Coordinates of C-alpha atoms and ligand atoms in Angstrom, one line a residue:
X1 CA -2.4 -69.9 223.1
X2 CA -1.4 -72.5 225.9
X3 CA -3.0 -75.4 224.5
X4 CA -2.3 -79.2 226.2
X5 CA -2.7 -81.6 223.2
X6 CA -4.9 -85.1 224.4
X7 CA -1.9 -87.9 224.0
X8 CA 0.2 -85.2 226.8
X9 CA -2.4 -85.3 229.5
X10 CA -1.0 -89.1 230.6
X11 CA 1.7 -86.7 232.0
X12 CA 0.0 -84.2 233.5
X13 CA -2.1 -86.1 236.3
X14 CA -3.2 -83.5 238.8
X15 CA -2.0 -80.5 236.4
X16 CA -4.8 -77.3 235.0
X17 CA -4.4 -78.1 231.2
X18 CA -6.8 -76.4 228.3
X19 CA -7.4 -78.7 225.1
X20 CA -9.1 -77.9 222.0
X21 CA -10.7 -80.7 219.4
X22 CA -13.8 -82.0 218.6
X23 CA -16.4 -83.7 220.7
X24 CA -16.0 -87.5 219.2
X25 CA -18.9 -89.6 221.2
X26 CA -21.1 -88.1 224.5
X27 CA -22.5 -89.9 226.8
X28 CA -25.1 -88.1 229.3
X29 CA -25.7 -90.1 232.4
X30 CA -27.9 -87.5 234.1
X31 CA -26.3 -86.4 236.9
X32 CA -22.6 -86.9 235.1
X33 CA -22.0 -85.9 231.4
X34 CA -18.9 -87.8 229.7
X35 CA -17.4 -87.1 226.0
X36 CA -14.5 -88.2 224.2
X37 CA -12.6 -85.2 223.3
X38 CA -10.6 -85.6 219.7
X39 CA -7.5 -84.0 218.7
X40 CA -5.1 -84.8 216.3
X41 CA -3.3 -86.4 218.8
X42 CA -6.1 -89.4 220.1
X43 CA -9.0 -89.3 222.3
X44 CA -9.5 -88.3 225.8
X45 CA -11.9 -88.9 228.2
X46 CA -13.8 -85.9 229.7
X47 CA -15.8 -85.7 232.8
X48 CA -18.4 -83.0 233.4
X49 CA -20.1 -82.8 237.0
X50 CA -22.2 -79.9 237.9
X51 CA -20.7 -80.3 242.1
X52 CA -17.1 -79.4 240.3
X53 CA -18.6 -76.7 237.6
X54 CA -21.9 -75.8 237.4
X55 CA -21.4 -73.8 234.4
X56 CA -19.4 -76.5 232.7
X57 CA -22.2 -78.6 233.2
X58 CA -24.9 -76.2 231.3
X59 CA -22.4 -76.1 228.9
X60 CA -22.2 -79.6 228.3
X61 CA -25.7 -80.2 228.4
X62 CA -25.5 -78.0 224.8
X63 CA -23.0 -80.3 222.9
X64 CA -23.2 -82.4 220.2
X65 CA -20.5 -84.9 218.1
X66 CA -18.3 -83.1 216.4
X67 CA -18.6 -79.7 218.1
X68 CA -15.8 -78.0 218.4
X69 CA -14.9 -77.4 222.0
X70 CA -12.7 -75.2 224.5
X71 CA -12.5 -77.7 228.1
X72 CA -10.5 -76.6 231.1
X73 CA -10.2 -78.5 233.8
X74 CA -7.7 -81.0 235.8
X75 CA -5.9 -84.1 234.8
X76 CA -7.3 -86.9 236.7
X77 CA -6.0 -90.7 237.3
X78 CA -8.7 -93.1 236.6
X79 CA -9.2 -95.6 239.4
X80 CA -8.3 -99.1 238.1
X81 CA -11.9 -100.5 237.4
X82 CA -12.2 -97.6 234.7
X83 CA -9.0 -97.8 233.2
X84 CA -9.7 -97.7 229.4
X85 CA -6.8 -100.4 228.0
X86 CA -8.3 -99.7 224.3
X87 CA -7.0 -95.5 224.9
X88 CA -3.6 -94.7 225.0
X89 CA -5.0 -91.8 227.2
X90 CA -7.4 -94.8 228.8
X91 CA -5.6 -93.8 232.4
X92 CA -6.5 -90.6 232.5
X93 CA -9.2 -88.0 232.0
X94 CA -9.9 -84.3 232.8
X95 CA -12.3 -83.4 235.0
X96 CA -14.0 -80.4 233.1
X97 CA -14.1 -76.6 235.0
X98 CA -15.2 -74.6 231.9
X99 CA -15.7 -75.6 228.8
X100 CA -17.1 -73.6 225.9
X101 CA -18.5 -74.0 222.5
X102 CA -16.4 -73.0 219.3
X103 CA -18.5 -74.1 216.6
X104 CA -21.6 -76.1 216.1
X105 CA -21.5 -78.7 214.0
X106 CA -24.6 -79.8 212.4
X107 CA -25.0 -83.6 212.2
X108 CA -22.9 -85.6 210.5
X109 CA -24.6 -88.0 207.2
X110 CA -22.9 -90.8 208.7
X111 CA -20.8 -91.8 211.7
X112 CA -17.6 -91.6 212.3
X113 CA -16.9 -93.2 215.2
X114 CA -16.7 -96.5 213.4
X115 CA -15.0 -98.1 210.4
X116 CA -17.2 -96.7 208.0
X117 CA -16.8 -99.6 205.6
X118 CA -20.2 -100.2 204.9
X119 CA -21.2 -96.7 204.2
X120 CA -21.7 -95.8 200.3
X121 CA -18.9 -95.0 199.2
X122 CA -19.9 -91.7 196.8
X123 CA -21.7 -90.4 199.9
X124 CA -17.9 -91.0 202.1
X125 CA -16.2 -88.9 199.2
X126 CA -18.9 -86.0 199.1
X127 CA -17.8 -85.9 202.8
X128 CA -14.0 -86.8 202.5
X129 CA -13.1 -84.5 204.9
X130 CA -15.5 -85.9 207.5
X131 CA -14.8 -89.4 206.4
X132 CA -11.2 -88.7 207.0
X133 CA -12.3 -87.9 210.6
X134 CA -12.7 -91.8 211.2
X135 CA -9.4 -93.2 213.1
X136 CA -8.9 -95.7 210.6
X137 CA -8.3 -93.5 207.5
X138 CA -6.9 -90.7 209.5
X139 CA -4.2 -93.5 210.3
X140 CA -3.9 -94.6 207.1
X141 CA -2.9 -90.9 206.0
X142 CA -0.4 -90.9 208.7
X143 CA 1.5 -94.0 207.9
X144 CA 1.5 -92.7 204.7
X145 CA 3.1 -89.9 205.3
X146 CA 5.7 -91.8 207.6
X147 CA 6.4 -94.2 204.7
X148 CA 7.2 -91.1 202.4
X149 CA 9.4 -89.6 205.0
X150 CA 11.3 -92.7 205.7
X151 CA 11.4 -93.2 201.8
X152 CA 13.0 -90.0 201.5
X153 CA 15.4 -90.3 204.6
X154 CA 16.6 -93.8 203.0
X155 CA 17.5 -92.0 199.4
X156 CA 18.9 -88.9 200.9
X157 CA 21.6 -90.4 203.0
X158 CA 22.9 -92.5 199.8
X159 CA 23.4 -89.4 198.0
X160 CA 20.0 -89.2 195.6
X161 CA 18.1 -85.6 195.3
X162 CA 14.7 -85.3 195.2
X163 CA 14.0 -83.2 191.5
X164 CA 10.7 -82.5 190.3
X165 CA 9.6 -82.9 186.8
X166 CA 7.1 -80.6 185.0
X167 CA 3.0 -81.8 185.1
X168 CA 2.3 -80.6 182.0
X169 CA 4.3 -81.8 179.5
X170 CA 4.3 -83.9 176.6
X171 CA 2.9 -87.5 176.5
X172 CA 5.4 -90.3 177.7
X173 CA 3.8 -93.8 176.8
X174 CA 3.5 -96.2 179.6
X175 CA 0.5 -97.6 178.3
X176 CA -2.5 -95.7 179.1
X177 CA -4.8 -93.0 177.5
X178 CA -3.3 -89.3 178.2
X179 CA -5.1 -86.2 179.9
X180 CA -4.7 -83.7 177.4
X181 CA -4.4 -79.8 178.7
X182 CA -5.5 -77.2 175.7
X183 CA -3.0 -74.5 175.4
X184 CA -4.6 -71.3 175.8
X185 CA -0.8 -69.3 174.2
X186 CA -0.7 -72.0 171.3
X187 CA -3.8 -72.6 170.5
X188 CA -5.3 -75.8 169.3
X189 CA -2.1 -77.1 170.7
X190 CA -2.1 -79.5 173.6
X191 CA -0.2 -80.5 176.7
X192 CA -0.8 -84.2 178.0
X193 CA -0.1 -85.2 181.9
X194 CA 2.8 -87.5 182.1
X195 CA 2.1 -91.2 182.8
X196 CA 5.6 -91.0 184.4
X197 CA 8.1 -88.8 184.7
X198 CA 10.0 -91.6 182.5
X199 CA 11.9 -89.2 180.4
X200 CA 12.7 -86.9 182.4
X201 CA 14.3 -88.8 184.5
X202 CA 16.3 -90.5 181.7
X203 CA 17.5 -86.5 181.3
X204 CA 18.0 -85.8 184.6
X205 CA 21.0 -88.9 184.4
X206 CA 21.9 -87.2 181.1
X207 CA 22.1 -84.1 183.2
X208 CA 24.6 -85.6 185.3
X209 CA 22.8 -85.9 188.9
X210 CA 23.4 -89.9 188.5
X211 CA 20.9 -90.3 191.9
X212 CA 17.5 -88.6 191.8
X213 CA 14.2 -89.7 193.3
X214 CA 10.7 -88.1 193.0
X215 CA 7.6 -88.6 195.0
X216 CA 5.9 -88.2 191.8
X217 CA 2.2 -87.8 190.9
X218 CA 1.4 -89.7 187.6
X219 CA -1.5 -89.7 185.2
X220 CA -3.3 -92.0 183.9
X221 CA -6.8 -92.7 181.8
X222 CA -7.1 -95.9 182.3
X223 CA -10.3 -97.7 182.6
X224 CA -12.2 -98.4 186.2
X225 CA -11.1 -100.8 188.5
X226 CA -12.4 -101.6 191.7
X227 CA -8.9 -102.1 194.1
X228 CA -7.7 -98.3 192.6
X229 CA -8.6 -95.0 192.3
X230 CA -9.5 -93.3 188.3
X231 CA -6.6 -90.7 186.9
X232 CA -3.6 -90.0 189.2
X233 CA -1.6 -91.5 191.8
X234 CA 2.1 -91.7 193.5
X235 CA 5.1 -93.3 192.7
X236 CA 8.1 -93.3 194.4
X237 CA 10.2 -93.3 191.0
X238 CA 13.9 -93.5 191.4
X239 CA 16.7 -93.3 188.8
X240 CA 20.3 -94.3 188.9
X241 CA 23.4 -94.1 186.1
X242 CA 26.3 -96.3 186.4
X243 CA 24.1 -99.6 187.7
X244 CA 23.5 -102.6 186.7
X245 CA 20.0 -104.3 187.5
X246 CA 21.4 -106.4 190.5
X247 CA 22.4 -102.7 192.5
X248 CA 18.9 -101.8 191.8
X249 CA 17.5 -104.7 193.0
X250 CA 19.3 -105.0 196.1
X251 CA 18.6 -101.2 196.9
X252 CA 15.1 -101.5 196.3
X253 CA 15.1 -104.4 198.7
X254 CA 16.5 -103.0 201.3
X255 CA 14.4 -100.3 201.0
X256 CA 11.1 -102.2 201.2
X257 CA 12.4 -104.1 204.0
X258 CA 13.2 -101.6 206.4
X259 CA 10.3 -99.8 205.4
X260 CA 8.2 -103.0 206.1
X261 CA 9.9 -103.8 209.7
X262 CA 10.7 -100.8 211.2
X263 CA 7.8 -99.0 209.8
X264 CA 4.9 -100.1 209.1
X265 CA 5.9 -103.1 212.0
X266 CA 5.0 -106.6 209.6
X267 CA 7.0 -109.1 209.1
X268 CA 9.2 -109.7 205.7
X269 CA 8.1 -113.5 204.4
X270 CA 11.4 -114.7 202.7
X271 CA 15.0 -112.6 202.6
X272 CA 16.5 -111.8 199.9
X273 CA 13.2 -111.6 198.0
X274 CA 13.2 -114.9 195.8
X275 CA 13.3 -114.3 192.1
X276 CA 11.4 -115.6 189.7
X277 CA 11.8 -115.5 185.5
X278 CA 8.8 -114.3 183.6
X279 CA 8.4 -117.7 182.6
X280 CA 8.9 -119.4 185.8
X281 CA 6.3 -117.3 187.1
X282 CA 3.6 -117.9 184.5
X283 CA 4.4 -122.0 184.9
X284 CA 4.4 -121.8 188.7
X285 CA 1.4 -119.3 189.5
X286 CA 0.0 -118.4 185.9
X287 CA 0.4 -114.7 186.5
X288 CA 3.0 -112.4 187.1
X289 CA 1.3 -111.1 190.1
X290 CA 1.3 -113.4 192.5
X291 CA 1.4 -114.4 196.2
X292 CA 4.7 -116.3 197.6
X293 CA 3.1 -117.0 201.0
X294 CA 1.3 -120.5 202.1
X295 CA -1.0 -118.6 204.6
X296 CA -2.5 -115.4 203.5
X297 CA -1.3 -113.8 206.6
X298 CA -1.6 -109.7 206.5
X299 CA 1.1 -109.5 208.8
X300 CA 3.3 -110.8 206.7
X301 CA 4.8 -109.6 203.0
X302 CA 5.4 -111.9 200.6
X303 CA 7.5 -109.8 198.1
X304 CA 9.3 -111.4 195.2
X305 CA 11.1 -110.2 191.6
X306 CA 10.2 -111.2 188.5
X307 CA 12.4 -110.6 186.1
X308 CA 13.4 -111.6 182.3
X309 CA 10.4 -109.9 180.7
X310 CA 9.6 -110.4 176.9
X311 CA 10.4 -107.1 175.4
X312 CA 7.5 -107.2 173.4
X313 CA 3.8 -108.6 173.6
X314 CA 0.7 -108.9 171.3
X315 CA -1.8 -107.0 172.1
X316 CA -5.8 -106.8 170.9
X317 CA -5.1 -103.4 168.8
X318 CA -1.1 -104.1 168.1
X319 CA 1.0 -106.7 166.9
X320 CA 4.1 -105.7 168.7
X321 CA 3.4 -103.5 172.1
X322 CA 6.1 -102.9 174.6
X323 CA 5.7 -104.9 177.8
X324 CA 7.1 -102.1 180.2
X325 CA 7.7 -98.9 178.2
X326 CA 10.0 -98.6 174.7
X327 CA 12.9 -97.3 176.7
X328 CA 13.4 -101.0 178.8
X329 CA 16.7 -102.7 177.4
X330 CA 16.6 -105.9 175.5
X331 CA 19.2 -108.2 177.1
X332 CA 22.4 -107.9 175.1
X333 CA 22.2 -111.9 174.6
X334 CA 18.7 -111.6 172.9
X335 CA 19.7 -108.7 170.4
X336 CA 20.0 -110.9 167.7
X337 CA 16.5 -112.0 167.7
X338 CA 15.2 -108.3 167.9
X339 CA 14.0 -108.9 163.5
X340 CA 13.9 -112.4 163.5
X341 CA 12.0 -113.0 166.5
X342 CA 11.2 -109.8 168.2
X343 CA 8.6 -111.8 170.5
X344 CA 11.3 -113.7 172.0
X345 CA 13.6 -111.0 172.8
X346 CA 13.6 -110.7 176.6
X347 CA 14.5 -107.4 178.5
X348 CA 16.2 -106.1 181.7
X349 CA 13.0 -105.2 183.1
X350 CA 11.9 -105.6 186.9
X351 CA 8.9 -106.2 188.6
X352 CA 8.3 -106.2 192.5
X353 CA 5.2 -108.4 193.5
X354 CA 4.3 -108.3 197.0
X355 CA 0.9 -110.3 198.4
X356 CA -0.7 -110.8 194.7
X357 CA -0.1 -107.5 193.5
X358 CA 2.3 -105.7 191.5
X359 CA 4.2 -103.3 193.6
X360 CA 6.7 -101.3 191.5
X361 CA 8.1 -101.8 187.7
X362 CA 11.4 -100.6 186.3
X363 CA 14.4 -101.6 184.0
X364 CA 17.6 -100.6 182.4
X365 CA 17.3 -98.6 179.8
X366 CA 18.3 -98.2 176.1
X367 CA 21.6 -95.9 176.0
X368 CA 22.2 -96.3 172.3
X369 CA 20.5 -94.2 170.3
X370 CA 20.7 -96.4 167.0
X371 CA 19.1 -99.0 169.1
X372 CA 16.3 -97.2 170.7
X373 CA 15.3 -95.7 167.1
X374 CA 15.1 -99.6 165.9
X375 CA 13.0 -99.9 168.9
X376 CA 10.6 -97.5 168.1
X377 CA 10.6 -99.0 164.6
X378 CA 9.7 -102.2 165.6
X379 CA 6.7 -101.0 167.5
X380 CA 5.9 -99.4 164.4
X381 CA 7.0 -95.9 164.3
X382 CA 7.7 -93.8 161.3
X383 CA 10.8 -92.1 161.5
X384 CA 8.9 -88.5 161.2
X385 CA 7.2 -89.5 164.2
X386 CA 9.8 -90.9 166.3
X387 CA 11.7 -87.4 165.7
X388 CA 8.1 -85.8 166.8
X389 CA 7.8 -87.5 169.9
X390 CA 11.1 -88.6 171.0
X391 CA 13.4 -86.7 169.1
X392 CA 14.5 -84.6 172.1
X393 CA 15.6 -87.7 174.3
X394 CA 17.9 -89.1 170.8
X395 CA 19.3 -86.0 170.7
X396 CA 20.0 -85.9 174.1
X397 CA 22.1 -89.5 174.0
X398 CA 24.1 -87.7 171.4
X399 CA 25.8 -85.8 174.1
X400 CA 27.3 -88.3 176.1
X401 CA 24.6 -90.6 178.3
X402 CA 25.8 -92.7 181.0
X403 CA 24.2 -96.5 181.1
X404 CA 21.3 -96.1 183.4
X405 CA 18.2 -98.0 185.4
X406 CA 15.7 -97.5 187.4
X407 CA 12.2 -98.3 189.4
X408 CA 9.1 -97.2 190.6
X409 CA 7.3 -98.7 193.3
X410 CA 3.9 -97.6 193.6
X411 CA 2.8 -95.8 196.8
X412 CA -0.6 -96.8 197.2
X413 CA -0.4 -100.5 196.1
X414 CA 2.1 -100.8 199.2
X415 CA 0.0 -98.4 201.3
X416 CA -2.9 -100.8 200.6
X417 CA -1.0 -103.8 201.6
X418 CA 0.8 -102.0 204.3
X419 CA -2.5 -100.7 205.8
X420 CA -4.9 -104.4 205.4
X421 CA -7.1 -102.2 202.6
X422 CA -8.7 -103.8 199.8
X423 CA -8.7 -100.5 197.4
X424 CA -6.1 -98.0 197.0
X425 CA -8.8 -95.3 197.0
X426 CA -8.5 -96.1 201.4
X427 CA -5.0 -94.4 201.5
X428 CA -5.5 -91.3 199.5
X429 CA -6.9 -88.2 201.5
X430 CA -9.0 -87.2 198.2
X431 CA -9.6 -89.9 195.5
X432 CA -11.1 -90.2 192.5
X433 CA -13.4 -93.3 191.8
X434 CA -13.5 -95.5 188.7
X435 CA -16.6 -93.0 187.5
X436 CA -13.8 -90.5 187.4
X437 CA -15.5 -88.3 189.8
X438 CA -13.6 -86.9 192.7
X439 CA -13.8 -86.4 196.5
X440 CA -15.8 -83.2 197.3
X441 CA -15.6 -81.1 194.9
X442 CA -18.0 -81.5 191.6
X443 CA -15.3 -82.5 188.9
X444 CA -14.9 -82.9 186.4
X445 CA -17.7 -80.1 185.6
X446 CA -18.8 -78.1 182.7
X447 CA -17.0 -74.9 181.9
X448 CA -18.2 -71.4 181.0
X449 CA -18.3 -70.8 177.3
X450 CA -15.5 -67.7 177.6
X451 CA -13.3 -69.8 178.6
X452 CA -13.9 -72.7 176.0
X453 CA -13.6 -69.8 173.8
X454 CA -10.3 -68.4 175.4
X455 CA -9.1 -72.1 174.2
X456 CA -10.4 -71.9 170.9
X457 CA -12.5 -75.2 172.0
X458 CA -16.2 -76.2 171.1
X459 CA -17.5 -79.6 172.5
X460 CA -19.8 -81.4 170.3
X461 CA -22.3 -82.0 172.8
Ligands
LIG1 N1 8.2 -95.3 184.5 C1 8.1 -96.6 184.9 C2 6.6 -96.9 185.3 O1 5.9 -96.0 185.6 C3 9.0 -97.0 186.0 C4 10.4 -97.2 185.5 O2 10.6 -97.7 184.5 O3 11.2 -96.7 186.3 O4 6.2 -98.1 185.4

């Protein structure tokens, strides 16, 4: 198929091209017919006149927005006064000699040929896949996928490999409620959805890769918030062995930089990113998510560490609760307080803030397995269940396990920032909202009873 895609025709001026896409906007000045022609490449402008194509014409005088069209015609130079400067194609468009109907669309339950911000938002996700039509969120799905391809450009060419980690596996705690998968060959047995791929990665360093990086999808029930999306989303979770927490700083920084200049095109507020102690933080700004800037410019990214974490905190349900996750390494200076005055024990633990938010988390992690098992105790722990749920990493620091670290920035938190949106839910091609109900398809739904009792299930409903 000789197809001419809309962002080549600026070359083509006075060349027979054919283009395929979508009719965006038409505009039907009686004697003239215009439309904007979409493709995956831009818009075009399209000129139908009956003296050049009577035929076209007919056929024009059928279309509607988001048709999908066949036009033929020739590349023309707009004279000056209709030069569009808001088109990258805005010098050119093609004056139609045949053009023909692929398939009708009906009409569309909202527009898209505008923002779409203040269309309700459950009626946007029924129709993702037209919402995802409008510029604005088909461009934030692009830079996406240039920020994940420049992510793993970065990583590749300083050795990491890109490993990934089983979905259903057994619970890793990183704070949040698990999604539980029945096991239809064990029954009343269950897998959960990882939180992270936390361990895993701890085994992959065990394993001997040293360098490994995931684009990885994590799991999480957590209640509804209105800047995210309910249940999964993307890290960029990284791993290294033989580091110590200022290597993964400075790689991480480097990282966020170039991704943030060269990128996404913003500027970086202050270089090196200043850091900040937990406590310094909390005096200073009263959070540990906050903004280094003086003018809330989007243009600009205020990113900053915070570092020197309590190990610990209180929460409403526990006395003692890890802050990060119970693998995070007390400093070795602290250790001595770990019985004493196990709320005072700070950790290596790292947190990238960027523009208020929280960007990415990681640490160093416990190597020894004496003390990880006294961490578990302190969080409470019998020692039947820390053999039941993390017996297989202990044994696996029997066999040799080099000192190791890591971080995860979050995907989506940046793309928000990155992209001027106000939810994360604006850079995923299919969220879920805080409801838990996803884009387009009716989920979660009810099941057929064979197959609840397949699973040796019954709801009490
Ligand atoms: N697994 C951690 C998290 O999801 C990140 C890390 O410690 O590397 O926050």
């Amino acid at each position: 198929m000789q197809r001419t895609s809309v962002s080549q025709t600026i070359d083509q001026v006075e060349k027979n091209v054919t283009l395929y896409g979508w009719v965006n906007s038409y505009r039907d000045h009686g004697k003239l017919v215009f439309f904007d022609l979409r493709d995956y490449t831009g818009l075009l402008q399209i000129v139908v006149n009956p003296q050049v194509s009577q035929k076209a014409f007919e056929e024009a005088g059928k279309l509607s927005p988001e048709d999908v069209v066949k036009v033929s015609g020739l590349v023309k130079s707009r004279v000056e006064k209709y030069i569009n400067p808001d088109l990258p194609t805005g010098k050119v468009e093609v004056e139609a000699t045949e053009i023909s109907l692929i398939n009708k669309s009906t009409q569309t339950p909202f527009e898209i040929d505008a923002d779409g911000r203040d269309v309700d938002e459950l009626l946007r996700l029924k129709y993702r896949y037209l919402d995802l039509r409008r510029p604005r969120l088909n461009s934030n799905i692009r830079l996406r996928h240039q920020i994940i391809r420049h992510m793993r450009g970065f990583l590749d060419d300083r050795g990491f490999v890109e490993i990934e980690t089983p979905i259903l596996t057994k619970a890793t705690p990183e704070g949040a409620r698990d999604f539980l998968v029945p096991s239809r060959l064990q029954p009343g047995k269950f897998y959960a959805l990882p939180q992270s791929p936390q361990q895993y990665k701890q085994l992959l360093m065990v394993a001997g890769f040293e360098k490994y990086y995931q684009i990885a999808r994590c799991f999480r029930d957590e209640d509804p918030r209105a800047d995210r999306c309910y249940g999964e989303f993307t890290q960029l979770d990284m791993e290294m062995s033989f580091v110590d927490q200022e290597e993964l700083l400075n790689l991480t920084e480097a990282l966020m930089i170039e991704i943030t200049e060269k990128v996404v095109g913003k500027k970086v507020y202050k270089k090196p990113f200043p850091r900040f102690t937990y406590q310094e933080a909390m005096e200073k700004y009263g959070n540990d998510k906050f903004d280094i800037r003086e003018e809330k410019d989007p243009d600009v990214l205020g990113f900053a560490w915070v570092l020197d974490f309590p190990l610990f905190e209180k929460t409403q349900t526990r006395a003692l609760a890890p802050s990060h996750h119970p693998f995070t390494a007390p400093k070795n200076e602290d250790l001595g307080l770990l019985e004493s005055d196990p709320l005072k024990v700070r950790s290596l633990q790292h947190d990238l803030v960027c523009n208020g938010y929280e960007v990415g988390g990681g640490s160093i992690r416990i190597t020894d397995p004496k003390l990880q098992k006294k961490i578990f105790e302190i969080l409470g722990h019998t020692s039947e269940e820390v053999q039941e749920k993390f017996g297989h990493l202990l044994k696996a620091f029997e066999y040799g396990v080099p000192p190791h670290g890591g971080i995860a920035p979050g995907i989506e938190r940046l793309m928000m920032i990155f992209a001027n949106e106000e939810n994360t839910r604006e850079v995923m091609a299919f969220p879920a909202i805080s409801s838990g109900q996803v884009s387009v398809m009716d989920a979660p739904s009810k099941v057929d009873a064979g197959q609840l009792k397949e699973l040796h299930l019954k709801t009490d409903l």
